[in-house]
Amino acid sequence: MTYQELKAEETQYVMNTYGRFPIALDHGKGATVWDVEGKKYIDLASGIGVNCLGYDNETLISAITEQAHKLMHVSNLFTTEPMIQVAKKLVTHTGMGKVFFANSGAEANEGMIKLARKYSFDKYGAGRHKIITLVNSFHGRTITTLNATGQDKFHNYFFPLTEGFDYAAANDLDSLKAKLDDMTCAVMMELIQGEGGVLPLDREFVQAVEALCRENDLLLLIDEVQTGIGRTGSLFCFQQYGIQPDVVSMAKGLGGGAPIGAVLAAQSCCDVLTPGTHATTFGGTPMVCAAANAVLDIVADEAFLAEVREKGQYLKEQILAIGSHNIHGVRGLGLMLGIIVDEGKHTELANKLIEKGVLAITAGKNAVRLLPPLTISKAEMEEALTIMKEVF
Ligand code: PLP
């Protein structure tokens, strides 16, 4: 079917909740994708930071296929090996305690929030349930994670949301201290606000928040849904911030395209959730865990992560070297980059890039966001840069 034919049927049959770019994608290889009309694109978006190994990765596809032949799903009423392997890898690479498996970023955050509230309930009783998050954050679209998200525009229409969240200004310790009260049980934040505009938090602020959490027995919840799994050049972004979170949520890159989320808790709080307190039918299902095992075996390797850092640095330098009046800077870490443009111009530029053969997305009010596959080749980066030069 052509794009026009597909669009007509999409309009008829699919709820209109996305402002989609005007192309229909068909297949991919590496960091390159083709649309249904055969037009080629270098993908600097990777499904919003999901396809970390690119498209048609042999190791990933074989792992999924082999596991699908054995068992796709059996539920959490039975023990399965792939899930245990993923958990063991996450724990080994971080020195943390135990893992709960979910199916998406929002769901991982729900689990993290429930864990924090129960930790506090078990220790201090009812009422100490408030979680401080940051202004401009993004934590998901469920009724609870919407309210964890510190952006009013997402809250409209859906009231009443889950209560018990308050928002502090990013990089402002006084603002955070002012929100702290006897009802507070945790602080939750992204280390680089992704949807908010690719805004890295200051290291000093993050470390001061960690200290504040320790002083007040608040759990430090780090949302690594977008920054995790090698995206910023370390397995988790917190490893570059010199902090030790109590709980880390992740999703996106973990399955390399297979839907999986996870909550990774430190030893001090990894036994808080007990039978009957949290569950999900699909969580940790063997087929997606086979994918996550393949991803972690590749991405958690230090040489691979060093390459992510080098590629990110190279892209950043080359984008700045374009020297366009449209480019006001490049923010981010590793292969999570935001090209800063005039406010409101990011969508127009992303559309132009797509028209010319580069998939890029937007973030916040003024960022063209790049989240390419971590495996993107030098040749693919060069091709993308040539097009970016032309567009910017
Ligand atoms: N948290 C962060 C930091 C995210 O960037 C996102 C999605 O963009 C989410 C949570 C929600 O993840 P999902 O869309 O998988 O529910």
Short mmCIF file of C-alpha atoms and ligand atoms in Angstrom, two decimals:
data_model
loop_
_atom_site.label_atom_id
_atom_site.label_comp_id
_atom_site.label_asym_id
_atom_site.label_seq_id
_atom_site.Cartn_x
_atom_site.Cartn_y
_atom_site.Cartn_z
CA MET A 1 0.00 0.00 0.00
CA THR A 2 1.15 3.56 -0.62
CA TYR A 3 1.51 6.11 2.17
CA GLN A 4 -1.72 7.84 1.05
CA GLU A 5 -3.66 4.56 1.12
CA LEU A 6 -2.26 3.63 4.53
CA LYS A 7 -2.98 7.10 5.92
CA ALA A 8 -6.60 6.91 4.76
CA GLU A 9 -7.10 3.59 6.58
CA GLU A 10 -5.17 4.79 9.64
CA THR A 11 -7.50 7.79 9.85
CA GLN A 12 -10.50 5.48 9.64
CA TYR A 13 -9.39 2.77 12.07
CA VAL A 14 -6.76 4.12 14.48
CA MET A 15 -7.43 6.65 17.24
CA ASN A 16 -5.95 9.98 16.34
CA THR A 17 -3.61 10.45 19.31
CA TYR A 18 -0.33 11.12 17.50
CA GLY A 19 0.87 13.95 15.27
CA ARG A 20 2.74 11.54 13.01
CA PHE A 21 5.35 12.57 10.45
CA PRO A 22 4.02 12.12 6.90
CA ILE A 23 5.78 8.87 5.95
CA ALA A 24 5.08 5.16 6.50
CA LEU A 25 8.14 3.08 7.36
CA ASP A 26 8.57 -0.40 5.98
CA HIS A 27 11.94 -1.94 6.84
CA GLY A 28 15.44 -1.15 8.06
CA LYS A 29 19.05 -2.29 8.27
CA GLY A 30 21.58 -0.85 10.72
CA ALA A 31 20.64 2.80 11.28
CA THR A 32 18.99 3.09 7.86
CA VAL A 33 15.26 2.69 7.18
CA TRP A 34 13.15 2.71 4.05
CA ASP A 35 9.56 3.87 3.67
CA VAL A 36 6.82 2.05 1.79
CA GLU A 37 7.66 4.03 -1.35
CA GLY A 38 11.30 2.89 -1.20
CA LYS A 39 12.76 6.20 0.00
CA LYS A 40 15.79 5.83 2.27
CA TYR A 41 16.39 7.63 5.60
CA ILE A 42 19.25 7.68 8.11
CA ASP A 43 17.49 7.13 11.42
CA LEU A 44 18.64 9.47 14.17
CA ALA A 45 15.56 8.75 16.27
CA SER A 46 15.54 4.93 16.63
CA GLY A 47 11.90 4.73 17.65
CA ILE A 48 12.41 7.36 20.40
CA GLY A 49 15.60 5.84 21.69
CA VAL A 50 14.43 2.23 21.59
CA ASN A 51 16.23 0.49 18.70
CA CYS A 52 19.66 0.70 20.31
CA LEU A 53 21.09 -2.07 18.12
CA GLY A 54 19.54 -0.64 14.96
CA TYR A 55 17.37 -2.65 12.57
CA ASP A 56 17.72 -6.28 11.55
CA ASN A 57 20.46 -6.96 14.08
CA GLU A 58 21.38 -10.60 13.59
CA THR A 59 22.17 -11.36 17.26
CA LEU A 60 18.98 -9.74 18.52
CA ILE A 61 16.73 -11.35 15.92
CA SER A 62 18.25 -14.82 16.54
CA ALA A 63 17.83 -14.48 20.30
CA ILE A 64 14.15 -13.54 19.90
CA THR A 65 13.51 -16.24 17.29
CA GLU A 66 15.16 -19.02 19.26
CA GLN A 67 13.27 -18.09 22.41
CA ALA A 68 9.97 -17.77 20.50
CA HIS A 69 10.40 -21.38 19.33
CA LYS A 70 10.96 -22.51 22.93
CA LEU A 71 8.49 -20.36 24.93
CA MET A 72 7.11 -16.91 24.24
CA HIS A 73 5.15 -16.45 27.42
CA VAL A 74 4.17 -18.44 30.49
CA SER A 75 3.23 -15.71 33.04
CA ASN A 76 4.87 -14.96 36.34
CA LEU A 77 3.28 -17.99 37.95
CA PHE A 78 6.33 -19.96 36.75
CA THR A 79 10.08 -19.47 36.88
CA THR A 80 11.84 -18.85 33.57
CA GLU A 81 15.56 -18.53 32.88
CA PRO A 82 15.75 -15.53 30.49
CA MET A 83 14.20 -13.23 33.12
CA ILE A 84 16.67 -14.32 35.78
CA GLN A 85 19.57 -13.75 33.40
CA VAL A 86 18.46 -10.19 32.64
CA ALA A 87 18.01 -9.42 36.34
CA LYS A 88 21.41 -10.87 37.17
CA LYS A 89 23.09 -8.75 34.48
CA LEU A 90 21.40 -5.54 35.65
CA VAL A 91 22.36 -6.24 39.26
CA THR A 92 25.93 -7.23 38.41
CA HIS A 93 26.57 -4.15 36.29
CA THR A 94 25.22 -1.72 38.89
CA GLY A 95 25.88 -3.30 42.30
CA MET A 96 22.19 -2.89 43.10
CA GLY A 97 19.81 -5.48 44.60
CA LYS A 98 16.87 -6.93 42.66
CA VAL A 99 14.65 -6.31 39.64
CA PHE A 100 10.90 -6.17 38.95
CA PHE A 101 9.91 -6.48 35.28
CA ALA A 102 7.27 -4.31 33.59
CA ASN A 103 6.36 -3.62 29.96
CA SER A 104 6.95 0.08 29.36
CA GLY A 105 8.51 3.18 30.82
CA ALA A 106 5.36 4.47 32.46
CA GLU A 107 4.72 1.08 33.98
CA ALA A 108 8.26 0.84 35.30
CA ASN A 109 7.75 4.26 36.91
CA GLU A 110 4.45 3.11 38.42
CA GLY A 111 6.34 0.21 40.02
CA MET A 112 9.05 2.55 41.26
CA ILE A 113 6.46 4.90 42.79
CA LYS A 114 4.64 2.01 44.48
CA LEU A 115 7.93 0.71 45.86
CA ALA A 116 8.80 4.13 47.31
CA ARG A 117 5.41 4.54 48.95
CA LYS A 118 5.46 1.04 50.45
CA TYR A 119 9.04 1.49 51.69
CA SER A 120 7.86 4.50 53.60
CA PHE A 121 4.59 2.91 54.74
CA ASP A 122 6.41 -0.14 56.11
CA LYS A 123 8.82 2.04 58.06
CA TYR A 124 6.81 5.11 59.06
CA GLY A 125 3.13 4.19 58.58
CA ALA A 126 0.49 5.90 56.46
CA GLY A 127 0.68 9.52 55.25
CA ARG A 128 4.33 9.80 54.23
CA HIS A 129 3.59 9.34 50.55
CA LYS A 130 4.58 12.54 48.72
CA ILE A 131 7.10 12.35 45.90
CA ILE A 132 8.97 15.45 44.74
CA THR A 133 9.66 15.53 41.00
CA LEU A 134 11.05 18.34 38.84
CA VAL A 135 9.39 21.03 36.80
CA ASN A 136 9.60 20.17 33.09
CA SER A 137 10.06 16.45 33.77
CA PHE A 138 8.36 13.63 31.90
CA HIS A 139 7.55 10.30 33.53
CA GLY A 140 4.75 8.78 31.44
CA ARG A 141 1.07 8.89 30.50
CA THR A 142 -0.72 6.75 33.08
CA ILE A 143 -2.92 8.58 35.58
CA THR A 144 -0.17 8.39 38.20
CA THR A 145 2.89 9.09 36.04
CA LEU A 146 1.05 12.00 34.42
CA ASN A 147 0.97 13.67 37.80
CA ALA A 148 4.59 12.75 38.44
CA THR A 149 5.30 14.66 35.21
CA GLY A 150 6.03 18.30 36.06
CA GLN A 151 4.38 19.83 32.99
CA ASP A 152 0.83 21.17 33.28
CA LYS A 153 0.07 20.71 29.60
CA PHE A 154 -0.06 16.93 30.06
CA HIS A 155 -2.46 17.12 33.01
CA ASN A 156 -5.42 18.70 31.21
CA TYR A 157 -8.67 16.72 30.79
CA PHE A 158 -7.75 13.80 33.03
CA PHE A 159 -8.45 15.03 36.54
CA PRO A 160 -8.49 13.76 39.21
CA LEU A 161 -4.94 12.46 38.90
CA THR A 162 -3.19 10.41 41.57
CA GLU A 163 -2.38 12.85 44.35
CA GLY A 164 0.89 13.11 46.23
CA PHE A 165 3.31 14.80 43.83
CA ASP A 166 4.96 18.19 44.07
CA TYR A 167 7.40 19.88 41.70
CA ALA A 168 10.71 21.55 42.41
CA ALA A 169 12.70 23.65 39.96
CA ALA A 170 15.52 21.71 38.31
CA ASN A 171 19.03 22.58 39.51
CA ASP A 172 17.60 24.57 42.42
CA LEU A 173 18.24 22.90 45.77
CA ASP A 174 16.39 25.60 47.73
CA SER A 175 13.28 24.99 45.65
CA LEU A 176 13.53 21.27 46.39
CA LYS A 177 14.12 21.85 50.11
CA ALA A 178 11.07 24.11 50.19
CA LYS A 179 8.90 21.24 48.92
CA LEU A 180 10.24 18.81 51.49
CA ASP A 181 7.91 18.08 54.42
CA ASP A 182 6.87 15.28 56.81
CA MET A 183 4.73 13.73 54.07
CA THR A 184 7.64 13.27 51.66
CA CYS A 185 8.97 9.78 50.92
CA ALA A 186 11.04 10.21 47.75
CA VAL A 187 12.57 12.42 45.08
CA MET A 188 12.16 11.27 41.48
CA MET A 189 14.04 12.71 38.50
CA GLU A 190 15.51 12.16 35.05
CA LEU A 191 19.20 13.08 34.95
CA ILE A 192 18.74 14.47 31.45
CA GLN A 193 15.20 15.72 30.92
CA GLY A 194 14.47 14.09 27.58
CA GLU A 195 10.97 15.08 26.48
CA GLY A 196 11.49 18.37 28.33
CA GLY A 197 14.20 19.44 25.86
CA VAL A 198 17.34 17.30 26.40
CA LEU A 199 18.31 19.24 29.53
CA PRO A 200 21.08 17.63 31.61
CA LEU A 201 20.86 18.31 35.35
CA ASP A 202 23.90 19.85 37.06
CA ARG A 203 26.14 17.31 38.75
CA GLU A 204 26.36 19.36 41.97
CA PHE A 205 22.57 19.60 42.18
CA VAL A 206 22.13 15.86 41.68
CA GLN A 207 24.75 15.04 44.32
CA ALA A 208 23.18 17.51 46.75
CA VAL A 209 19.76 15.89 46.18
CA GLU A 210 21.31 12.52 46.94
CA ALA A 211 22.73 13.87 50.21
CA LEU A 212 19.35 15.39 51.12
CA CYS A 213 17.67 12.04 50.48
CA ARG A 214 20.14 10.26 52.75
CA GLU A 215 19.66 12.83 55.55
CA ASN A 216 15.88 12.46 55.46
CA ASP A 217 15.53 8.77 54.54
CA LEU A 218 13.90 9.66 51.22
CA LEU A 219 14.31 7.24 48.37
CA LEU A 220 16.22 8.62 45.38
CA LEU A 221 14.29 7.45 42.32
CA ILE A 222 16.07 7.89 38.99
CA ASP A 223 14.03 7.60 35.81
CA GLU A 224 16.44 6.13 33.25
CA VAL A 225 13.72 5.21 30.77
CA GLN A 226 15.32 7.39 28.10
CA THR A 227 18.89 7.79 29.43
CA GLY A 228 19.47 4.13 30.31
CA ILE A 229 20.97 1.14 28.46
CA GLY A 230 24.05 2.84 27.05
CA ARG A 231 22.25 5.85 25.59
CA THR A 232 24.48 8.42 27.30
CA GLY A 233 27.72 6.43 27.02
CA SER A 234 27.51 4.49 30.28
CA LEU A 235 25.11 1.63 30.94
CA PHE A 236 23.10 4.03 33.12
CA CYS A 237 23.44 7.78 33.19
CA PHE A 238 23.64 7.83 37.03
CA GLN A 239 27.03 6.14 36.69
CA GLN A 240 28.38 9.41 35.23
CA TYR A 241 26.84 11.53 37.98
CA GLY A 242 28.70 9.91 40.88
CA ILE A 243 25.52 8.93 42.74
CA GLN A 244 23.97 5.68 43.93
CA PRO A 245 20.18 5.74 43.44
CA ASP A 246 17.81 3.68 45.56
CA VAL A 247 15.67 2.76 42.58
CA VAL A 248 16.19 3.05 38.82
CA SER A 249 13.45 2.64 36.22
CA MET A 250 14.22 1.71 32.63
CA ALA A 251 12.49 0.66 29.40
CA LYS A 252 13.07 1.91 25.81
CA GLY A 253 16.53 0.52 24.88
CA LEU A 254 16.36 -2.48 27.20
CA GLY A 255 14.64 -4.73 24.66
CA GLY A 256 16.18 -3.15 21.56
CA GLY A 257 12.63 -2.89 20.15
CA ALA A 258 10.92 -5.59 22.21
CA PRO A 259 8.59 -3.97 24.78
CA ILE A 260 10.06 -4.30 28.26
CA GLY A 261 10.48 -2.11 31.30
CA ALA A 262 12.16 -2.76 34.62
CA VAL A 263 12.53 -1.43 38.14
CA LEU A 264 15.99 -1.98 39.64
CA ALA A 265 16.18 -1.47 43.40
CA ALA A 266 19.15 -1.23 45.76
CA GLN A 267 19.74 -3.86 48.45
CA SER A 268 18.21 -1.53 51.06
CA CYS A 269 14.77 -1.57 49.44
CA CYS A 270 14.69 -4.49 46.99
CA ASP A 271 12.45 -6.65 49.21
CA VAL A 272 9.76 -4.01 49.75
CA LEU A 273 7.42 -5.32 47.06
CA THR A 274 6.13 -8.73 48.13
CA PRO A 275 3.67 -11.30 46.70
CA GLY A 276 0.31 -9.66 46.09
CA THR A 277 1.60 -6.08 46.23
CA HIS A 278 2.66 -5.72 42.60
CA ALA A 279 2.33 -7.77 39.40
CA THR A 280 1.78 -7.73 35.66
CA THR A 281 0.90 -10.56 33.30
CA PHE A 282 3.50 -9.86 30.64
CA GLY A 283 6.36 -8.61 32.86
CA GLY A 284 9.64 -10.44 32.24
CA THR A 285 8.10 -12.72 29.65
CA PRO A 286 10.73 -15.04 28.09
CA MET A 287 10.68 -13.67 24.54
CA VAL A 288 11.33 -10.05 25.48
CA CYS A 289 13.86 -11.09 28.10
CA ALA A 290 15.76 -13.00 25.41
CA ALA A 291 15.91 -9.69 23.54
CA ALA A 292 17.06 -7.82 26.67
CA ASN A 293 19.79 -10.42 27.28
CA ALA A 294 21.09 -9.92 23.73
CA VAL A 295 21.00 -6.13 24.17
CA LEU A 296 22.80 -6.19 27.53
CA ASP A 297 25.49 -8.59 26.30
CA ILE A 298 26.37 -6.07 23.60
CA VAL A 299 25.70 -2.71 25.25
CA ALA A 300 27.15 -3.32 28.72
CA ASP A 301 30.60 -3.87 27.23
CA GLU A 302 33.00 -1.02 28.09
CA ALA A 303 34.49 -0.91 24.57
CA PHE A 304 30.97 -0.55 23.10
CA LEU A 305 30.14 2.23 25.59
CA ALA A 306 33.40 4.04 24.76
CA GLU A 307 32.32 4.00 21.11
CA VAL A 308 28.95 5.51 22.05
CA ARG A 309 30.77 8.36 23.82
CA GLU A 310 33.10 8.89 20.83
CA LYS A 311 30.24 8.87 18.31
CA GLY A 312 28.28 11.31 20.45
CA GLN A 313 31.27 13.64 20.73
CA TYR A 314 31.89 13.42 16.99
CA LEU A 315 28.26 14.20 16.13
CA LYS A 316 28.21 17.11 18.57
CA GLU A 317 31.42 18.61 17.12
CA GLN A 318 30.33 18.14 13.52
CA ILE A 319 26.91 19.67 14.15
CA LEU A 320 28.48 22.70 15.82
CA ALA A 321 30.99 22.91 12.95
CA ILE A 322 28.08 23.40 10.52
CA GLY A 323 28.14 26.94 11.90
CA SER A 324 24.55 27.66 10.95
CA HIS A 325 22.69 30.66 12.37
CA ASN A 326 19.89 28.15 13.06
CA ILE A 327 22.00 26.20 15.55
CA HIS A 328 22.43 27.77 19.00
CA GLY A 329 24.19 24.84 20.63
CA VAL A 330 24.09 21.10 21.24
CA ARG A 331 23.10 19.66 24.64
CA GLY A 332 23.24 16.13 25.97
CA LEU A 333 25.53 13.20 26.62
CA GLY A 334 26.61 10.26 24.46
CA LEU A 335 24.03 9.61 21.76
CA MET A 336 21.27 11.59 23.45
CA LEU A 337 21.64 15.01 21.87
CA GLY A 338 19.48 18.09 21.48
CA ILE A 339 20.30 20.64 18.79
CA ILE A 340 19.12 23.96 20.15
CA VAL A 341 17.25 26.09 17.61
CA ASP A 342 14.92 29.11 17.79
CA GLU A 343 11.87 28.50 19.98
CA GLY A 344 9.11 26.89 17.93
CA LYS A 345 11.34 26.16 14.93
CA HIS A 346 12.23 22.60 15.96
CA THR A 347 9.21 20.93 14.32
CA GLU A 348 9.75 22.68 11.00
CA LEU A 349 13.42 21.66 11.00
CA ALA A 350 12.64 18.04 11.95
CA ASN A 351 10.13 17.89 9.09
CA LYS A 352 12.72 19.30 6.66
CA LEU A 353 15.27 16.76 7.83
CA ILE A 354 12.79 13.96 7.21
CA GLU A 355 11.96 15.32 3.78
CA LYS A 356 15.67 15.23 2.92
CA GLY A 357 16.27 11.75 4.36
CA VAL A 358 17.13 12.02 8.07
CA LEU A 359 14.74 10.92 10.82
CA ALA A 360 15.00 13.28 13.78
CA ILE A 361 12.45 14.17 16.47
CA THR A 362 11.81 17.16 18.70
CA ALA A 363 11.92 17.85 22.44
CA GLY A 364 10.75 20.72 24.61
CA LYS A 365 10.26 24.11 22.98
CA ASN A 366 13.48 24.40 21.02
CA ALA A 367 15.37 21.13 20.56
CA VAL A 368 15.77 18.89 17.55
CA ARG A 369 16.42 15.62 19.38
CA LEU A 370 18.81 12.95 18.16
CA LEU A 371 18.66 9.42 19.63
CA PRO A 372 20.29 7.30 16.92
CA PRO A 373 20.88 3.56 17.21
CA LEU A 374 23.98 3.12 19.38
CA THR A 375 25.38 0.96 16.57
CA ILE A 376 25.16 3.72 13.94
CA SER A 377 28.15 3.50 11.56
CA LYS A 378 30.58 6.27 10.61
CA ALA A 379 29.25 6.18 7.04
CA GLU A 380 25.65 6.61 8.26
CA MET A 381 26.68 9.52 10.49
CA GLU A 382 28.45 11.18 7.54
CA GLU A 383 25.40 10.76 5.33
CA ALA A 384 23.18 12.27 8.01
CA LEU A 385 25.60 15.16 8.60
CA THR A 386 25.65 16.03 4.88
CA ILE A 387 21.85 16.29 4.93
CA MET A 388 21.87 18.22 8.21
CA LYS A 389 24.30 20.74 6.72
CA GLU A 390 21.91 21.32 3.85
CA VAL A 391 18.84 21.67 6.11
CA PHE A 392 20.33 23.83 8.86
N1 PLP B 1 10.12 8.37 31.47
C1 PLP B 1 10.88 9.01 30.57
C2 PLP B 1 12.10 9.74 31.01
C3 PLP B 1 10.54 8.97 29.22
O1 PLP B 1 11.28 9.62 28.32
C4 PLP B 1 9.37 8.26 28.83
C5 PLP B 1 8.94 8.23 27.44
O2 PLP B 1 9.36 8.99 26.60
C6 PLP B 1 8.63 7.61 29.82
C7 PLP B 1 9.04 7.69 31.13
C8 PLP B 1 7.40 6.84 29.46
O3 PLP B 1 7.77 5.67 28.80
P1 PLP B 1 6.69 4.85 27.95
O4 PLP B 1 6.32 5.72 26.79
O5 PLP B 1 7.43 3.60 27.54
O6 PLP B 1 5.56 4.57 28.84
#
